[in-house]
Coordinates of N, CA and C in Angstrom, one line a residue:
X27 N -18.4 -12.4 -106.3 CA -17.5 -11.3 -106.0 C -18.3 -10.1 -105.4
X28 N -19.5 -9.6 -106.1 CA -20.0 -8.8 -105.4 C -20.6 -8.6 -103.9
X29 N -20.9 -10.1 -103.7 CA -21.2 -10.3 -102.2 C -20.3 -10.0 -101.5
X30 N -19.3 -10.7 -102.0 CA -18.3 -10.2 -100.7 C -17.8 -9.3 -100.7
X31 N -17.6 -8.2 -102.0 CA -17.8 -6.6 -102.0 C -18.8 -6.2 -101.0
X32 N -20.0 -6.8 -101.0 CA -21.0 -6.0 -100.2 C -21.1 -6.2 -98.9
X33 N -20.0 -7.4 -98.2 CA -19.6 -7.9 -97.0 C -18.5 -7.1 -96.4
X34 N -17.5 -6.8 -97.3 CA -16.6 -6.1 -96.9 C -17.0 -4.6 -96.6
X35 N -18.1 -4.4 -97.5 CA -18.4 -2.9 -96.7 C -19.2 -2.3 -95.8
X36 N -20.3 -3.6 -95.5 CA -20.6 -3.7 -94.1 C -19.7 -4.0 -92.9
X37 N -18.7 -4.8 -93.0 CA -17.8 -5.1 -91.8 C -17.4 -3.5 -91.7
X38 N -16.6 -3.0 -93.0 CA -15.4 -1.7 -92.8 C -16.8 -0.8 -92.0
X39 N -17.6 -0.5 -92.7 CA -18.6 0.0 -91.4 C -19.0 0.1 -90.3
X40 N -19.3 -1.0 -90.2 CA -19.2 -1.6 -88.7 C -18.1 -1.3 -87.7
X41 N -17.2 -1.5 -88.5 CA -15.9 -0.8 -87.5 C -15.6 0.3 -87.0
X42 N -16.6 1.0 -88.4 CA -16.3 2.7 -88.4 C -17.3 3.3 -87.3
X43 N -18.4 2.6 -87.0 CA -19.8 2.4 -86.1 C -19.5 2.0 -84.5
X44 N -18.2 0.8 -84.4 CA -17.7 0.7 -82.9 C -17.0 2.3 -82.8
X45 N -15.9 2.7 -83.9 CA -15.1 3.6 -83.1 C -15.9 5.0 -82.7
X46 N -17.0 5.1 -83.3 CA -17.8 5.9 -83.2 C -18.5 5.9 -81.7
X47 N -18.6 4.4 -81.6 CA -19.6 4.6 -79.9 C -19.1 4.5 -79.6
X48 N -17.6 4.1 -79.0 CA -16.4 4.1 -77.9 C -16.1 5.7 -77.6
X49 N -16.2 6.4 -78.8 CA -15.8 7.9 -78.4 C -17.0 8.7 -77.8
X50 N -18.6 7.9 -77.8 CA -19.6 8.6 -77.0 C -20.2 8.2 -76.1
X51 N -19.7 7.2 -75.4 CA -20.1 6.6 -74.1 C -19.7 6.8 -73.0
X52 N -19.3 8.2 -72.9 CA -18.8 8.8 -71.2 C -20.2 8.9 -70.7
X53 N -19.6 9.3 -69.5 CA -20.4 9.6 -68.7 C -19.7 10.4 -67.6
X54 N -20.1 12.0 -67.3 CA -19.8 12.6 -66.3 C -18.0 12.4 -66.6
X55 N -17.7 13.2 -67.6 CA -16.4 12.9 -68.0 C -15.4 12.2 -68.0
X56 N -15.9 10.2 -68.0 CA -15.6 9.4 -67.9 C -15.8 8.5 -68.5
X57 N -14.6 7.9 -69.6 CA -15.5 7.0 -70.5 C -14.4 5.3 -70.5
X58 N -15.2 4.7 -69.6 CA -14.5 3.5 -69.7 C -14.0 2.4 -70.7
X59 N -14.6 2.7 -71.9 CA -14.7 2.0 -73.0 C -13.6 2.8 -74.1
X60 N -13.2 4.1 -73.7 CA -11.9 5.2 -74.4 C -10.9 4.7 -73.4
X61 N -10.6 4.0 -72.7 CA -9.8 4.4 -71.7 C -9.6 4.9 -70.4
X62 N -10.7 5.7 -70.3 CA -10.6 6.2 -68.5 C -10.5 5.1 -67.9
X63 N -10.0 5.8 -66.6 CA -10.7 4.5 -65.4 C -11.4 5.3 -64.7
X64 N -12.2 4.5 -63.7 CA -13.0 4.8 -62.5 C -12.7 4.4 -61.0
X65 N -12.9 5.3 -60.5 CA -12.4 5.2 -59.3 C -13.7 5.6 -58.4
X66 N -14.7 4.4 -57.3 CA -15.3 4.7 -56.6 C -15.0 4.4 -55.2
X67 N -15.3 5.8 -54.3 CA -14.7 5.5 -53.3 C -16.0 5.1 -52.3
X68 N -15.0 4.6 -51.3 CA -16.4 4.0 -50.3 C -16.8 4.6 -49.0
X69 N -15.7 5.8 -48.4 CA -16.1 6.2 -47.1 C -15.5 7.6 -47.4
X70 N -15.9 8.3 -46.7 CA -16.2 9.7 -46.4 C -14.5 10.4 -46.3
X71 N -13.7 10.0 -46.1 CA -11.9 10.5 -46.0 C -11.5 9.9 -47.2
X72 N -12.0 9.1 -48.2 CA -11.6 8.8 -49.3 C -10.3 7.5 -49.4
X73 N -10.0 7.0 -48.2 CA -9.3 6.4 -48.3 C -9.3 4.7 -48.2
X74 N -10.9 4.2 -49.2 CA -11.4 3.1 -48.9 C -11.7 3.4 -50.5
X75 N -11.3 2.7 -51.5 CA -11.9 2.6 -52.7 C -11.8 1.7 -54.1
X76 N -12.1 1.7 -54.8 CA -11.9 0.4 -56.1 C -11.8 1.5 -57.6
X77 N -10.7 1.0 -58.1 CA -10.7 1.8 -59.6 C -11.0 0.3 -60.4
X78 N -12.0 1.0 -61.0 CA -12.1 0.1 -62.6 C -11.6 0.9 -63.8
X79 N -10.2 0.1 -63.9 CA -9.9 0.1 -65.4 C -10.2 0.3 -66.6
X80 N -10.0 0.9 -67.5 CA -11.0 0.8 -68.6 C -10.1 0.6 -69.7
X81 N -10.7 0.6 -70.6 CA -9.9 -0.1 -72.0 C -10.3 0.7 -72.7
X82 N -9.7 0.3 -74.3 CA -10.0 1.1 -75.7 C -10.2 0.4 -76.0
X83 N -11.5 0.7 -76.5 CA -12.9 -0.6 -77.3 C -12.6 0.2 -78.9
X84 N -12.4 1.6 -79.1 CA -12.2 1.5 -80.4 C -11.5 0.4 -81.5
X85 N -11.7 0.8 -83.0 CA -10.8 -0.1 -83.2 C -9.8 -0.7 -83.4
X86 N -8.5 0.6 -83.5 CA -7.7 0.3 -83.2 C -7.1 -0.3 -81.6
X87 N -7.9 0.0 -80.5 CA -7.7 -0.8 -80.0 C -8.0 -2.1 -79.4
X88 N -9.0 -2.8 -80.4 CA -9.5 -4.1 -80.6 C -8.5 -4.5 -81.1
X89 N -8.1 -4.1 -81.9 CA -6.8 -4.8 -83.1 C -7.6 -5.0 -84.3
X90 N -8.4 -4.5 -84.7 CA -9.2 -4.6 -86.1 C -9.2 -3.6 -86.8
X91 N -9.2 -4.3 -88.1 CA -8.3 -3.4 -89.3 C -9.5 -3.4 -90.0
X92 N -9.5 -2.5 -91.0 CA -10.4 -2.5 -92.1 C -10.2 -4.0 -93.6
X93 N -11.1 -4.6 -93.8 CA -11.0 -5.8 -94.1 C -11.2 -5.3 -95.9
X94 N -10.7 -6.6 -96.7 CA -10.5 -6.5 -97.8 C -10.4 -8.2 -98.4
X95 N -11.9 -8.6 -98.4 CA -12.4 -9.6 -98.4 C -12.0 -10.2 -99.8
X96 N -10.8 -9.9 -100.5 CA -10.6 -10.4 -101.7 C -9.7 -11.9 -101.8
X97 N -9.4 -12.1 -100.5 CA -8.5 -13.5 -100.8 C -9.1 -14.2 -99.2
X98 N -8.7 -15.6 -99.5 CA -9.1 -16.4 -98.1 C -8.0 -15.8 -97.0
X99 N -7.3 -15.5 -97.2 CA -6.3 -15.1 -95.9 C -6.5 -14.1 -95.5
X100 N -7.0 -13.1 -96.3 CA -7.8 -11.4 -95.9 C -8.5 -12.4 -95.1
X101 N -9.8 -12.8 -95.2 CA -11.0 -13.1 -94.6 C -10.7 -13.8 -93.6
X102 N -9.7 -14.7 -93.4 CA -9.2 -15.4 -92.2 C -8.6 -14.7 -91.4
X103 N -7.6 -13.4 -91.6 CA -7.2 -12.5 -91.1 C -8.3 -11.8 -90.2
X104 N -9.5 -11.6 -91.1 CA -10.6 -10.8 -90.3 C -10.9 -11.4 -89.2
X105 N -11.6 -12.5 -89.7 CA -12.0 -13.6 -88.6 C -11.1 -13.6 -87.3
X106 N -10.1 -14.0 -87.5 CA -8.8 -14.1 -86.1 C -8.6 -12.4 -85.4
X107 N -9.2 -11.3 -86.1 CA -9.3 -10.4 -85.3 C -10.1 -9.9 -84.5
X108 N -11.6 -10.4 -85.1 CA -12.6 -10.1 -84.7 C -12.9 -11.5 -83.6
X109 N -12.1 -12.4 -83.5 CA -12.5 -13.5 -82.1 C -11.8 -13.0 -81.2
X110 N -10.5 -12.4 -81.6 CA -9.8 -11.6 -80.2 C -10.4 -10.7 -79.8
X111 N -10.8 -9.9 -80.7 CA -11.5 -8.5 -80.2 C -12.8 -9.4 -79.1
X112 N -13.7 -10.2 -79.7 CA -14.5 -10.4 -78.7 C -13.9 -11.4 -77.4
X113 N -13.0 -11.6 -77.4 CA -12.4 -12.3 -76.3 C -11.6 -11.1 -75.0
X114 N -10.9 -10.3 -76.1 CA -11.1 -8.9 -75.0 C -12.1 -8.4 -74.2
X115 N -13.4 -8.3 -75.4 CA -14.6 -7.8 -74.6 C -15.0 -8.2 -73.6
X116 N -15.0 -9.7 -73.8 CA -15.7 -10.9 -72.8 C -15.1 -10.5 -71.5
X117 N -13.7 -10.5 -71.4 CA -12.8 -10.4 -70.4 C -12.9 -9.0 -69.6
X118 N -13.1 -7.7 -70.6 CA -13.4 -6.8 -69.8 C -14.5 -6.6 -68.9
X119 N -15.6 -7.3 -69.9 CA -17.1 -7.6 -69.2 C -17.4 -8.1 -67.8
X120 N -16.1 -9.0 -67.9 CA -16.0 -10.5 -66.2 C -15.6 -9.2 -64.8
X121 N -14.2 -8.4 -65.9 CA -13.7 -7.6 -64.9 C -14.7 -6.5 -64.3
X122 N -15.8 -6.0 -65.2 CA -16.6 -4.8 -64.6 C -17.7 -5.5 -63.9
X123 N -18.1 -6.8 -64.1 CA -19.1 -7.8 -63.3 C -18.8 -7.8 -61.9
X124 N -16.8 -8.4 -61.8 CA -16.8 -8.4 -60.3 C -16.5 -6.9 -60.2
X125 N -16.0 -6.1 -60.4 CA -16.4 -4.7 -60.2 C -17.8 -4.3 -59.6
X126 N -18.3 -4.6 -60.3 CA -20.2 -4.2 -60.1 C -20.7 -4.8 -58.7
X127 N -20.1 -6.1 -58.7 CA -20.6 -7.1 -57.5 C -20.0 -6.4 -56.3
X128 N -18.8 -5.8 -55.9 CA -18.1 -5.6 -54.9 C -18.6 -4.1 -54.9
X129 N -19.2 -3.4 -55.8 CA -19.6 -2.1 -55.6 C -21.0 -2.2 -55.0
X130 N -22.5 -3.1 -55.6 CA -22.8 -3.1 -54.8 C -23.2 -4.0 -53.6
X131 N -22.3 -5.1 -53.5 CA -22.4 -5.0 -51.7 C -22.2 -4.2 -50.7
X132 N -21.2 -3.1 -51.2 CA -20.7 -2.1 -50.6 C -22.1 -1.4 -50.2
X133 N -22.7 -1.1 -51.2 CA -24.0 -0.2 -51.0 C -24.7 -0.7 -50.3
X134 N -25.1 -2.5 -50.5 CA -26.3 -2.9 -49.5 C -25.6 -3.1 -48.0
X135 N -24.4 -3.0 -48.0 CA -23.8 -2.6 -46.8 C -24.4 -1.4 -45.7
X136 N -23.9 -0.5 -46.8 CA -24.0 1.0 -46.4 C -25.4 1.3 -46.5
X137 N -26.6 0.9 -47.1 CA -27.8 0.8 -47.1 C -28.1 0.3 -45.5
X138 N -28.4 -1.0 -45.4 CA -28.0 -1.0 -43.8 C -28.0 -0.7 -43.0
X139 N -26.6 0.4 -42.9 CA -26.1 0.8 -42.1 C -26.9 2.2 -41.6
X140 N -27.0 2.7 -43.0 CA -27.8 3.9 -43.1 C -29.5 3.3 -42.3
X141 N -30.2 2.8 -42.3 CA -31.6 2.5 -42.1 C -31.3 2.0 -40.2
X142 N -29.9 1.3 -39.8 CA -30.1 0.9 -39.0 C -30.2 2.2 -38.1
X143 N -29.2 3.7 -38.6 CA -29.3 4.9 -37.4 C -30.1 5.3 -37.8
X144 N -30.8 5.6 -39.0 CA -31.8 6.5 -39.2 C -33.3 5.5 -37.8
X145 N -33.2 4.4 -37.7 CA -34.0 3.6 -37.2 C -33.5 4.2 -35.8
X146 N -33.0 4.0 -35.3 CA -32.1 4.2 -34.2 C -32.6 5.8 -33.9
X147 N -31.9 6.8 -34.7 CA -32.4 8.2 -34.0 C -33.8 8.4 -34.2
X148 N -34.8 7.6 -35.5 CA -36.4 7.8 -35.1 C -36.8 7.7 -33.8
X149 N -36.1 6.6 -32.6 CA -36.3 5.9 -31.4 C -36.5 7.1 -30.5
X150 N -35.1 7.8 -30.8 CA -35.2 8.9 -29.7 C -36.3 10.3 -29.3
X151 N -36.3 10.3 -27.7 CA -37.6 11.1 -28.0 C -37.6 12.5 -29.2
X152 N -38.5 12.7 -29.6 CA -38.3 13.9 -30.1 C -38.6 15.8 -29.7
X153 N -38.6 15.2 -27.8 CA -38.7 16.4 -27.3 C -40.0 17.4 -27.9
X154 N -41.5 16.3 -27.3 CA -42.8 17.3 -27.5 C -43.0 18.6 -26.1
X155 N -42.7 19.8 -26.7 CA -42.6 20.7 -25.6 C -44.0 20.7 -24.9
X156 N -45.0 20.3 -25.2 CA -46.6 20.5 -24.2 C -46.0 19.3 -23.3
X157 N -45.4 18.3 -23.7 CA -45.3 17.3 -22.8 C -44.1 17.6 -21.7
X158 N -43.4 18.2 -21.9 CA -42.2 18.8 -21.4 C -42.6 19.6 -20.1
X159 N -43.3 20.6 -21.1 CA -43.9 21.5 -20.0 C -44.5 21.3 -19.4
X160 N -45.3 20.8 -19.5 CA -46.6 19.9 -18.4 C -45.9 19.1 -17.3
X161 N -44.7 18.1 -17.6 CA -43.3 17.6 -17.1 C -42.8 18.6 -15.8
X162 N -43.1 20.0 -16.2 CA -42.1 21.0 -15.8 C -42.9 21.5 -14.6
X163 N -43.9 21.7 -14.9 CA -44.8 22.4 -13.8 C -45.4 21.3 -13.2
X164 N -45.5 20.2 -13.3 CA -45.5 19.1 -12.0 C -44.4 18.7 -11.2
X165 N -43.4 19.1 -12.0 CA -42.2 19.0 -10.9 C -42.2 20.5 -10.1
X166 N -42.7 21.7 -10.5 CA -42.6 22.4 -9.7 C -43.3 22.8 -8.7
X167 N -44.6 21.8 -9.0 CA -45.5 22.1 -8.1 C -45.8 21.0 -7.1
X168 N -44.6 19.9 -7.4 CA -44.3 19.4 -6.3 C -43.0 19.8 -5.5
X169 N -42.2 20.5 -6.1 CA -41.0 21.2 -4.8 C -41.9 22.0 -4.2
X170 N -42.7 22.7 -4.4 CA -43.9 23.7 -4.0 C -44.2 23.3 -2.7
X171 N -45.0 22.1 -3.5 CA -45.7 21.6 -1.7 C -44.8 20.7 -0.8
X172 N -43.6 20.5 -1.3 CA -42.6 19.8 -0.6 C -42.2 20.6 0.4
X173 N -41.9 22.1 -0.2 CA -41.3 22.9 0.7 C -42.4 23.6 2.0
X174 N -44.0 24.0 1.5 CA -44.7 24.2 2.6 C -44.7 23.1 3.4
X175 N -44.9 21.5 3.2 CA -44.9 20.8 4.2 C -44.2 20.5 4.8
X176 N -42.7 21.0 4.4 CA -41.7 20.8 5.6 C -42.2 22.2 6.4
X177 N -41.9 23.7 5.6 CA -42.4 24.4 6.2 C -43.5 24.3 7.3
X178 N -45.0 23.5 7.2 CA -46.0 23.0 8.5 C -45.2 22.0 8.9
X179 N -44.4 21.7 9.3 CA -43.7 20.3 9.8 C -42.8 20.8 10.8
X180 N -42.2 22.0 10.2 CA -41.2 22.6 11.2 C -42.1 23.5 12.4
X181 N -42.9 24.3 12.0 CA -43.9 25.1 12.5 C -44.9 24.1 13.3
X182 N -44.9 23.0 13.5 CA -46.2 22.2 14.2 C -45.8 22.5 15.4
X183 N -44.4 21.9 16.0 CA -44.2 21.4 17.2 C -44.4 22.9 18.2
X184 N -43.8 24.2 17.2 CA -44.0 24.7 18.3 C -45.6 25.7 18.4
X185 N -46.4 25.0 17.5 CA -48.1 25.0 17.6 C -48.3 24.7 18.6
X186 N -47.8 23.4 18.9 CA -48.5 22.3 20.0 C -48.4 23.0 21.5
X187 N -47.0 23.8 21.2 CA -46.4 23.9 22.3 C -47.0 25.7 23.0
X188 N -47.9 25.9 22.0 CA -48.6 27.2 22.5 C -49.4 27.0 23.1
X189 N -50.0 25.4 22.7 CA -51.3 25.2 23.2 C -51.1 24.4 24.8
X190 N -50.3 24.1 24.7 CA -49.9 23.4 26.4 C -48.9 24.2 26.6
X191 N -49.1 25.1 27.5 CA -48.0 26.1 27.9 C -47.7 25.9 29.4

């Protein structure tokens, strides 16, 4: 009898120990395991996104009672609560798995995407002004001599024409 005094007040503990970490597992004022849900969105107007659900992992929302291990039907009682309780868990687990999975594809998506333009505008020149400028004053010092040599071009004929008069 005392063992299972000393079983029963490890379990009732234990219980007291889940409802305890269900109420301190937020995060950023969000606690999926109290109930919140989550909502991540995927593009920038907000109108692309996945909510994960969340559940009450406390104990009352397990369905687990404080146990009183004095008869076989108490203890079988326990047992049948504590297999559902972990058959909830399991299930919530599958549901935040594919959750996780489709969040991050999303990212190695948008990973990607991100590396392909940052790749993309590294390509572009990045406008070195010595090269620019140097660009600039050969272009203008060929309209320069573009323009004197039409200038001597127009001016020849009537050179020639001084010289044979």
């Amino acid at each position: 009898a005392g063992s299972l005094q000393s079983l029963q007040t490890q379990y009732n503990t234990t219980l007291s120990q889940i409802t305890a970490l269900t109420a301190d597992t937020g995060y950023a004022g969000t606690n999926l395991l109290n109930g919140n849900n989550l909502t991540t969105f995927f593009n920038a107007n907000r109108t692309s996104s996945l909510t994960t659900s969340g559940a009450t992992f406390n104990t009352a929302g397990l369905g687990l009672t404080n146990a009183n291990f004095q008869s076989a039907s108490a203890i079988t009682t326990s047992i049948t609560q504590t297999q559902a309780a972990l058959t909830t868990i399991r299930n919530f687990g599958s549901t935040l798995s594919t959750n996780l999975s489709v969040i991050q594809s999303r990212q190695t998506f948008l990973t990607s995407q991100i590396n392909t333009l940052q790749t993309g505008s590294d390509a572009l020149p990045n406008g070195d002004q010595s090269a620019e400028g140097a660009g600039l004053l050969a272009l203008q010092t060929r309209q320069s001599l573009g323009s004197t040599s039409l200038s001597l071009a127009s001016n020849a004929p009537q050179s020639s024409r001084k010289l044979f008069p």
